[in-house]
PDB file of C-alpha atoms in Angstrom:
ATOM      1  CA  MET C 221      -1.156  21.229  10.296  1.00  0.00           C
ATOM      2  CA  ILE C 222      -1.744  18.016   8.339  1.00  0.00           C
ATOM      3  CA  LYS C 223       1.764  18.220   6.926  1.00  0.00           C
ATOM      4  CA  LYS C 224       3.187  18.735  10.416  1.00  0.00           C
ATOM      5  CA  MET C 225       1.316  15.698  11.707  1.00  0.00           C
ATOM      6  CA  ALA C 226       2.694  13.583   8.853  1.00  0.00           C
ATOM      7  CA  VAL C 227       6.214  14.770   9.664  1.00  0.00           C
ATOM      8  CA  LEU C 228       5.691  14.047  13.377  1.00  0.00           C
ATOM      9  CA  ASP C 229       4.563  10.508  12.560  1.00  0.00           C
ATOM     10  CA  TRP C 230       7.551   9.989  10.272  1.00  0.00           C
ATOM     11  CA  ARG C 231       9.964  11.159  12.947  1.00  0.00           C
ATOM     12  CA  ALA C 232       8.240   9.098  15.618  1.00  0.00           C
ATOM     13  CA  MET C 233       8.879   5.892  13.666  1.00  0.00           C
ATOM     14  CA  LYS C 234      12.575   6.615  13.079  1.00  0.00           C
ATOM     15  CA  CYS C 235      13.506   3.366  14.817  1.00  0.00           C
ATOM     16  CA  TYR C 236      11.929   1.570  11.845  1.00  0.00           C
ATOM     17  CA  HIS C 237      13.501   3.649   9.075  1.00  0.00           C
ATOM     18  CA  LEU C 238      16.331   1.206   8.357  1.00  0.00           C
ATOM     19  CA  ARG C 239      13.807  -1.590   7.782  1.00  0.00           C
ATOM     20  CA  MET C 240      12.522   0.309   4.781  1.00  0.00           C
ATOM     21  CA  PHE C 241      15.647  -0.724   2.872  1.00  0.00           C
ATOM     22  CA  LEU C 242      14.525  -4.365   3.107  1.00  0.00           C
ATOM     23  CA  ILE C 243      11.452  -3.606   0.996  1.00  0.00           C
ATOM     24  CA  PRO C 244      13.282  -3.544  -2.383  1.00  0.00           C
ATOM     25  CA  VAL C 245      14.873  -6.910  -1.546  1.00  0.00           C
ATOM     26  CA  VAL C 246      11.479  -8.506  -0.915  1.00  0.00           C
ATOM     27  CA  ALA C 247       9.986  -6.834  -3.995  1.00  0.00           C
ATOM     28  CA  LEU C 248      12.833  -8.107  -6.171  1.00  0.00           C
ATOM     29  CA  THR C 249      12.302 -11.608  -4.820  1.00  0.00           C
ATOM     30  CA  ALA C 250       8.582 -11.363  -5.599  1.00  0.00           C
ATOM     31  CA  GLY C 251       9.498 -10.411  -9.174  1.00  0.00           C
ATOM     32  CA  ILE C 252      11.174 -13.726  -9.854  1.00  0.00           C
ATOM     33  CA  PHE C 253       8.087 -15.008 -11.696  1.00  0.00           C
ATOM     34  CA  THR C 254       7.420 -11.860 -13.707  1.00  0.00           C
ATOM     35  CA  PRO C 255       8.865  -8.369 -13.169  1.00  0.00           C
ATOM     36  CA  LEU C 256       5.442  -6.771 -13.624  1.00  0.00           C
ATOM     37  CA  PHE C 257       4.438  -8.115 -10.201  1.00  0.00           C
ATOM     38  CA  THR C 258       7.303  -6.205  -8.587  1.00  0.00           C
ATOM     39  CA  VAL C 259       5.428  -2.889  -8.713  1.00  0.00           C
ATOM     40  CA  PRO C 260       2.249  -3.869  -6.804  1.00  0.00           C
ATOM     41  CA  VAL C 261       4.300  -5.830  -4.273  1.00  0.00           C
ATOM     42  CA  ASN C 262       6.572  -2.852  -3.693  1.00  0.00           C
ATOM     43  CA  VAL C 263       3.607  -0.486  -3.292  1.00  0.00           C
ATOM     44  CA  PHE C 264       1.886  -2.825  -0.834  1.00  0.00           C
ATOM     45  CA  LEU C 265       5.060  -3.235   1.226  1.00  0.00           C
ATOM     46  CA  PHE C 266       5.440   0.540   1.553  1.00  0.00           C
ATOM     47  CA  LEU C 267       1.797   0.760   2.630  1.00  0.00           C
ATOM     48  CA  PHE C 268       2.440  -2.006   5.150  1.00  0.00           C
ATOM     49  CA  PHE C 269       5.540  -0.154   6.374  1.00  0.00           C
ATOM     50  CA  SER C 270       3.425   2.928   7.117  1.00  0.00           C
ATOM     51  CA  ILE C 271       1.513   0.898   9.732  1.00  0.00           C
ATOM     52  CA  ASN C 272       4.561   1.203  11.970  1.00  0.00           C
ATOM     53  CA  THR C 273       3.122   4.571  12.966  1.00  0.00           C
ATOM     54  CA  PHE C 274       0.360   2.748  14.851  1.00  0.00           C
ATOM     55  CA  ALA C 275       2.885   0.554  16.669  1.00  0.00           C
ATOM     56  CA  VAL C 276       4.932   3.571  17.749  1.00  0.00           C
ATOM     57  CA  GLU C 277       1.790   5.522  18.615  1.00  0.00           C
ATOM     58  CA  GLU C 278       0.643   2.843  21.045  1.00  0.00           C
ATOM     59  CA  LYS C 279       4.053   2.102  22.523  1.00  0.00           C
ATOM     60  CA  ALA C 280       4.819   5.759  23.251  1.00  0.00           C
ATOM     61  CA  ASP C 281       1.179   6.723  23.937  1.00  0.00           C
ATOM     62  CA  LEU C 282       1.418   9.367  21.219  1.00  0.00           C
ATOM     63  CA  ASN C 283      -2.339   9.792  20.950  1.00  0.00           C
ATOM     64  CA  ARG C 284      -2.493  11.530  24.306  1.00  0.00           C
ATOM     65  CA  GLN C 285       0.548  13.635  23.465  1.00  0.00           C
ATOM     66  CA  TYR C 286      -0.818  14.674  20.083  1.00  0.00           C
ATOM     67  CA  LEU C 287      -4.148  15.655  21.602  1.00  0.00           C
ATOM     68  CA  THR C 288      -2.406  18.008  24.011  1.00  0.00           C
ATOM     69  CA  LEU C 289      -1.299  19.986  20.966  1.00  0.00           C
ATOM     70  CA  PRO C 290      -3.594  22.434  19.164  1.00  0.00           C
ATOM     71  CA  VAL C 291      -4.606  19.790  16.614  1.00  0.00           C
ATOM     72  CA  THR C 292      -7.855  18.012  15.851  1.00  0.00           C
ATOM     73  CA  ARG C 293      -8.379  14.284  15.554  1.00  0.00           C
ATOM     74  CA  SER C 294      -9.204  14.875  11.914  1.00  0.00           C
ATOM     75  CA  SER C 295      -5.718  16.329  11.384  1.00  0.00           C
ATOM     76  CA  ILE C 296      -4.130  13.311  13.047  1.00  0.00           C
ATOM     77  CA  VAL C 297      -5.973  10.939  10.712  1.00  0.00           C
ATOM     78  CA  ALA C 298      -5.265  13.087   7.653  1.00  0.00           C
ATOM     79  CA  GLY C 299      -1.578  13.333   8.534  1.00  0.00           C
ATOM     80  CA  ARG C 300      -1.273   9.578   8.778  1.00  0.00           C
ATOM     81  CA  TYR C 301      -2.993   9.132   5.420  1.00  0.00           C
ATOM     82  CA  VAL C 302      -0.712  11.721   3.827  1.00  0.00           C
ATOM     83  CA  LEU C 303       2.312   9.828   5.139  1.00  0.00           C
ATOM     84  CA  SER C 304       0.996   6.495   3.838  1.00  0.00           C
ATOM     85  CA  ILE C 305       0.207   8.018   0.434  1.00  0.00           C
ATOM     86  CA  CYS C 306       3.694   9.531   0.219  1.00  0.00           C
ATOM     87  CA  LEU C 307       5.208   6.146   1.009  1.00  0.00           C
ATOM     88  CA  GLY C 308       2.898   4.553  -1.568  1.00  0.00           C
ATOM     89  CA  VAL C 309       4.149   7.012  -4.198  1.00  0.00           C
ATOM     90  CA  VAL C 310       7.727   6.109  -3.268  1.00  0.00           C
ATOM     91  CA  GLY C 311       6.803   2.459  -3.710  1.00  0.00           C
ATOM     92  CA  MET C 312       5.314   3.209  -7.130  1.00  0.00           C
ATOM     93  CA  LEU C 313       8.285   5.249  -8.345  1.00  0.00           C
ATOM     94  CA  THR C 314      10.893   2.769  -7.127  1.00  0.00           C
ATOM     95  CA  GLY C 315       8.885  -0.282  -8.198  1.00  0.00           C
ATOM     96  CA  ILE C 316       9.373   0.245 -11.943  1.00  0.00           C
ATOM     97  CA  PRO C 317      13.210   0.412 -11.797  1.00  0.00           C
ATOM     98  CA  LEU C 318      13.110  -2.615  -9.504  1.00  0.00           C
ATOM     99  CA  ALA C 319      11.010  -4.435 -12.099  1.00  0.00           C
ATOM    100  CA  PHE C 320      13.674  -3.924 -14.742  1.00  0.00           C
ATOM    101  CA  ALA C 321      16.312  -5.080 -12.256  1.00  0.00           C
ATOM    102  CA  ALA C 322      14.227  -8.188 -11.498  1.00  0.00           C
ATOM    103  CA  ASP C 323      14.099  -8.935 -15.231  1.00  0.00           C
ATOM    104  CA  ARG C 324      17.719 -10.033 -15.045  1.00  0.00           C
ATOM    105  CA  PHE C 325      16.838 -13.162 -13.111  1.00  0.00           C
ATOM    106  CA  THR C 326      13.089 -13.584 -13.650  1.00  0.00           C
ATOM    107  CA  LEU C 327      11.649 -16.895 -14.824  1.00  0.00           C
ATOM    108  CA  SER C 328       9.500 -15.109 -17.396  1.00  0.00           C
ATOM    109  CA  HIS C 329      11.397 -12.322 -19.118  1.00  0.00           C
ATOM    110  CA  TYR C 330       9.539  -9.106 -19.785  1.00  0.00           C
ATOM    111  CA  TYR C 331       9.529  -8.150 -23.446  1.00  0.00           C
ATOM    112  CA  GLY C 332       6.744  -5.572 -23.498  1.00  0.00           C
ATOM    113  CA  PRO C 333       7.085  -1.785 -23.767  1.00  0.00           C
ATOM    114  CA  ILE C 334       7.463   0.435 -20.728  1.00  0.00           C
ATOM    115  CA  SER C 335       3.977   1.791 -21.448  1.00  0.00           C
ATOM    116  CA  TRP C 336       2.543  -1.431 -20.017  1.00  0.00           C
ATOM    117  CA  PHE C 337       3.578  -0.223 -16.584  1.00  0.00           C
ATOM    118  CA  LEU C 338       0.821   2.407 -16.712  1.00  0.00           C
ATOM    119  CA  PRO C 339      -1.994  -0.133 -16.200  1.00  0.00           C
ATOM    120  CA  VAL C 340       0.215  -1.971 -13.704  1.00  0.00           C
ATOM    121  CA  ALA C 341       0.594   1.291 -11.778  1.00  0.00           C
ATOM    122  CA  ALA C 342      -3.184   1.836 -11.926  1.00  0.00           C
ATOM    123  CA  VAL C 343      -3.854  -1.638 -10.527  1.00  0.00           C
ATOM    124  CA  SER C 344      -1.215  -1.036  -7.842  1.00  0.00           C
ATOM    125  CA  TYR C 345      -3.045   2.139  -6.850  1.00  0.00           C
ATOM    126  CA  LEU C 346      -6.303   0.183  -6.672  1.00  0.00           C
ATOM    127  CA  LEU C 347      -4.706  -2.413  -4.383  1.00  0.00           C
ATOM    128  CA  PHE C 348      -3.251   0.366  -2.245  1.00  0.00           C
ATOM    129  CA  SER C 349      -6.699   1.906  -1.829  1.00  0.00           C
ATOM    130  CA  LEU C 350      -8.464  -1.379  -1.132  1.00  0.00           C
ATOM    131  CA  PHE C 351      -5.985  -2.407   1.539  1.00  0.00           C
ATOM    132  CA  SER C 352      -6.090   1.080   3.049  1.00  0.00           C
ATOM    133  CA  LEU C 353      -9.849   0.616   3.408  1.00  0.00           C
ATOM    134  CA  PHE C 354      -9.245  -2.802   4.901  1.00  0.00           C
ATOM    135  CA  MET C 355      -6.475  -1.823   7.328  1.00  0.00           C
ATOM    136  CA  PHE C 356      -6.583   1.774   8.502  1.00  0.00           C
ATOM    137  CA  PRO C 357     -10.142   2.061   9.873  1.00  0.00           C
ATOM    138  CA  LEU C 358      -9.581  -0.969  12.108  1.00  0.00           C
ATOM    139  CA  LEU C 359      -6.252   0.331  13.373  1.00  0.00           C
ATOM    140  CA  PHE C 360      -7.661   3.794  14.038  1.00  0.00           C
ATOM    141  CA  ARG C 361     -10.625   2.323  15.915  1.00  0.00           C
ATOM    142  CA  PHE C 362      -8.943  -0.369  18.001  1.00  0.00           C
ATOM    143  CA  GLY C 363      -5.276   0.621  18.062  1.00  0.00           C
ATOM    144  CA  TYR C 364      -2.285  -1.523  17.166  1.00  0.00           C
ATOM    145  CA  SER C 365      -2.537  -4.319  19.751  1.00  0.00           C
ATOM    146  CA  LYS C 366      -6.250  -5.010  19.312  1.00  0.00           C
ATOM    147  CA  GLY C 367      -6.459  -4.284  15.603  1.00  0.00           C
ATOM    148  CA  LYS C 368      -3.222  -5.762  14.259  1.00  0.00           C
ATOM    149  CA  PHE C 369      -4.653  -9.202  13.417  1.00  0.00           C
ATOM    150  CA  PHE C 370      -7.493  -7.991  11.188  1.00  0.00           C
ATOM    151  CA  GLY C 371      -5.824  -4.699  10.322  1.00  0.00           C
ATOM    152  CA  MET C 372      -2.339  -6.017   9.583  1.00  0.00           C
ATOM    153  CA  TYR C 373      -1.741  -9.789   9.595  1.00  0.00           C
ATOM    154  CA  LEU C 374      -4.927 -10.769   7.751  1.00  0.00           C
ATOM    155  CA  PRO C 375      -4.360  -8.217   4.934  1.00  0.00           C
ATOM    156  CA  VAL C 376      -0.841  -9.604   4.456  1.00  0.00           C
ATOM    157  CA  PHE C 377      -2.278 -13.108   4.145  1.00  0.00           C
ATOM    158  CA  VAL C 378      -4.911 -11.886   1.676  1.00  0.00           C
ATOM    159  CA  PHE C 379      -2.291 -10.082  -0.421  1.00  0.00           C
ATOM    160  CA  ALA C 380       0.002 -13.136  -0.405  1.00  0.00           C
ATOM    161  CA  PHE C 381      -2.929 -15.304  -1.522  1.00  0.00           C
ATOM    162  CA  PHE C 382      -3.797 -12.784  -4.255  1.00  0.00           C
ATOM    163  CA  TYR C 383      -0.172 -12.722  -5.436  1.00  0.00           C
ATOM    164  CA  ALA C 384       0.022 -16.534  -5.524  1.00  0.00           C
ATOM    165  CA  ALA C 385      -3.278 -16.722  -7.437  1.00  0.00           C
ATOM    166  CA  CYS C 386      -2.084 -14.170 -10.014  1.00  0.00           C
ATOM    167  CA  VAL C 387       1.190 -16.037 -10.517  1.00  0.00           C
ATOM    168  CA  THR C 388      -0.673 -19.345 -10.929  1.00  0.00           C
ATOM    169  CA  VAL C 389      -3.120 -17.912 -13.458  1.00  0.00           C
ATOM    170  CA  ALA C 390      -0.459 -15.987 -15.399  1.00  0.00           C
ATOM    171  CA  PHE C 391       1.723 -19.063 -15.850  1.00  0.00           C
ATOM    172  CA  ARG C 392      -0.919 -21.465 -17.026  1.00  0.00           C
ATOM    173  CA  PRO C 393      -0.366 -22.425 -20.674  1.00  0.00           C
ATOM    174  CA  GLY C 394      -1.704 -19.702 -22.953  1.00  0.00           C
ATOM    175  CA  ASN C 395      -2.606 -17.319 -20.134  1.00  0.00           C
ATOM    176  CA  GLU C 396       0.597 -15.301 -20.311  1.00  0.00           C
ATOM    177  CA  ARG C 397      -0.372 -14.112 -23.791  1.00  0.00           C
ATOM    178  CA  LEU C 398      -3.834 -13.153 -22.504  1.00  0.00           C
ATOM    179  CA  PHE C 399      -2.169 -11.266 -19.663  1.00  0.00           C
ATOM    180  CA  PHE C 400      -0.052  -9.263 -22.090  1.00  0.00           C
ATOM    181  CA  ASN C 401      -3.069  -8.622 -24.333  1.00  0.00           C
ATOM    182  CA  ALA C 402      -4.939  -7.209 -21.347  1.00  0.00           C
ATOM    183  CA  LEU C 403      -2.039  -4.841 -20.652  1.00  0.00           C
ATOM    184  CA  GLU C 404      -1.988  -3.736 -24.274  1.00  0.00           C
ATOM    185  CA  TYR C 405      -5.750  -3.137 -24.258  1.00  0.00           C
ATOM    186  CA  ALA C 406      -5.454  -1.096 -21.044  1.00  0.00           C
ATOM    187  CA  PHE C 407      -2.750   1.063 -22.611  1.00  0.00           C
ATOM    188  CA  GLU C 408      -4.703   1.610 -25.834  1.00  0.00           C
ATOM    189  CA  ASN C 409      -7.803   2.570 -23.830  1.00  0.00           C
ATOM    190  CA  MET C 410      -5.948   4.558 -21.214  1.00  0.00           C
ATOM    191  CA  LEU C 411      -8.711   7.004 -20.309  1.00  0.00           C
ATOM    192  CA  PHE C 412     -11.388   4.329 -20.028  1.00  0.00           C
ATOM    193  CA  VAL C 413      -9.369   1.634 -18.240  1.00  0.00           C
ATOM    194  CA  ASN C 414      -6.557   3.385 -16.385  1.00  0.00           C
ATOM    195  CA  GLY C 415      -8.592   6.523 -15.768  1.00  0.00           C
ATOM    196  CA  GLY C 416     -11.517   4.447 -14.531  1.00  0.00           C
ATOM    197  CA  ILE C 417      -9.320   2.427 -12.184  1.00  0.00           C
ATOM    198  CA  ALA C 418      -7.682   5.617 -10.876  1.00  0.00           C
ATOM    199  CA  ALA C 419     -11.077   7.237 -10.259  1.00  0.00           C
ATOM    200  CA  VAL C 420     -12.427   4.196  -8.399  1.00  0.00           C
ATOM    201  CA  SER C 421      -9.193   3.944  -6.389  1.00  0.00           C
ATOM    202  CA  THR C 422      -9.396   7.584  -5.362  1.00  0.00           C
ATOM    203  CA  PHE C 423     -12.998   7.138  -4.257  1.00  0.00           C
ATOM    204  CA  ILE C 424     -12.093   4.057  -2.181  1.00  0.00           C
ATOM    205  CA  LEU C 425      -9.152   5.883  -0.590  1.00  0.00           C
ATOM    206  CA  PHE C 426     -11.354   8.846   0.283  1.00  0.00           C
ATOM    207  CA  LEU C 427     -13.962   6.469   1.728  1.00  0.00           C
ATOM    208  CA  SER C 428     -11.232   4.845   3.799  1.00  0.00           C
ATOM    209  CA  PHE C 429     -10.210   8.246   5.157  1.00  0.00           C
ATOM    210  CA  LEU C 430     -13.777   9.218   6.049  1.00  0.00           C
ATOM    211  CA  LEU C 431     -14.384   5.904   7.801  1.00  0.00           C
ATOM    212  CA  SER C 432     -11.094   6.116   9.690  1.00  0.00           C
ATOM    213  CA  LYS C 433     -11.866   9.652  10.811  1.00  0.00           C
ATOM    214  CA  ARG C 434     -15.329   8.702  11.990  1.00  0.00           C
ATOM    215  CA  LEU C 435     -14.074   5.701  13.956  1.00  0.00           C
ATOM    216  CA  TYR C 436     -11.132   7.612  15.461  1.00  0.00           C
ATOM    217  CA  MET C 437     -13.512  10.338  16.646  1.00  0.00           C
ATOM    218  CA  ARG C 438     -15.353   7.713  18.696  1.00  0.00           C
ATOM    219  CA  ARG C 439     -12.226   6.193  20.211  1.00  0.00           C
ATOM    220  CA  GLU C 440     -11.612   6.785  23.889  1.00  0.00           C
ATOM    221  CA  PHE C 441      -8.162   7.101  25.438  1.00  0.00           C
TER     222      PHE C 441
END
């Protein structure tokens, strides 16, 4: 049933499908400073794209329609998380090729091995989980219209600020070498660093799901 709910949500937002092709363009633009930033930006944009389900849900009053089906509210929440995770995986898998494409015009050419993308992917997963915790519970509790400022616009501002801060720090004299050393250390200590980040990210994502489910159970339509 969870899979069916994810498919229903995906079909419901078909009017937004073409906009998904704009994501690689934005991600490539974000990679102008360093291609390594392309991956987390791409993952975040796919997560942000998944919020369209809430806009469609409210516009078409899908909550009432879904609840007339033999499904539970828990399945509705789980289906939406499955869809967002699938889109996040797409963002991760397409982000690395985009990073190499961005390297053609980046201001700071990437000379490291492809293995450095493993810690970048881990950090991208962490950001995905953190913003899921920030965004989804609010949108499930208040809906799109009431929750979009704190559950959508504010997270975009926070991510943009985080991106600008990372670019500023990475390009300060001497910091770029420290940045690359950190990536090398993360790769050499993959289980401790990458595994630890992945474990924490999974816990945060699960916490986000539990909180969203609890808040959606209390919502009245």
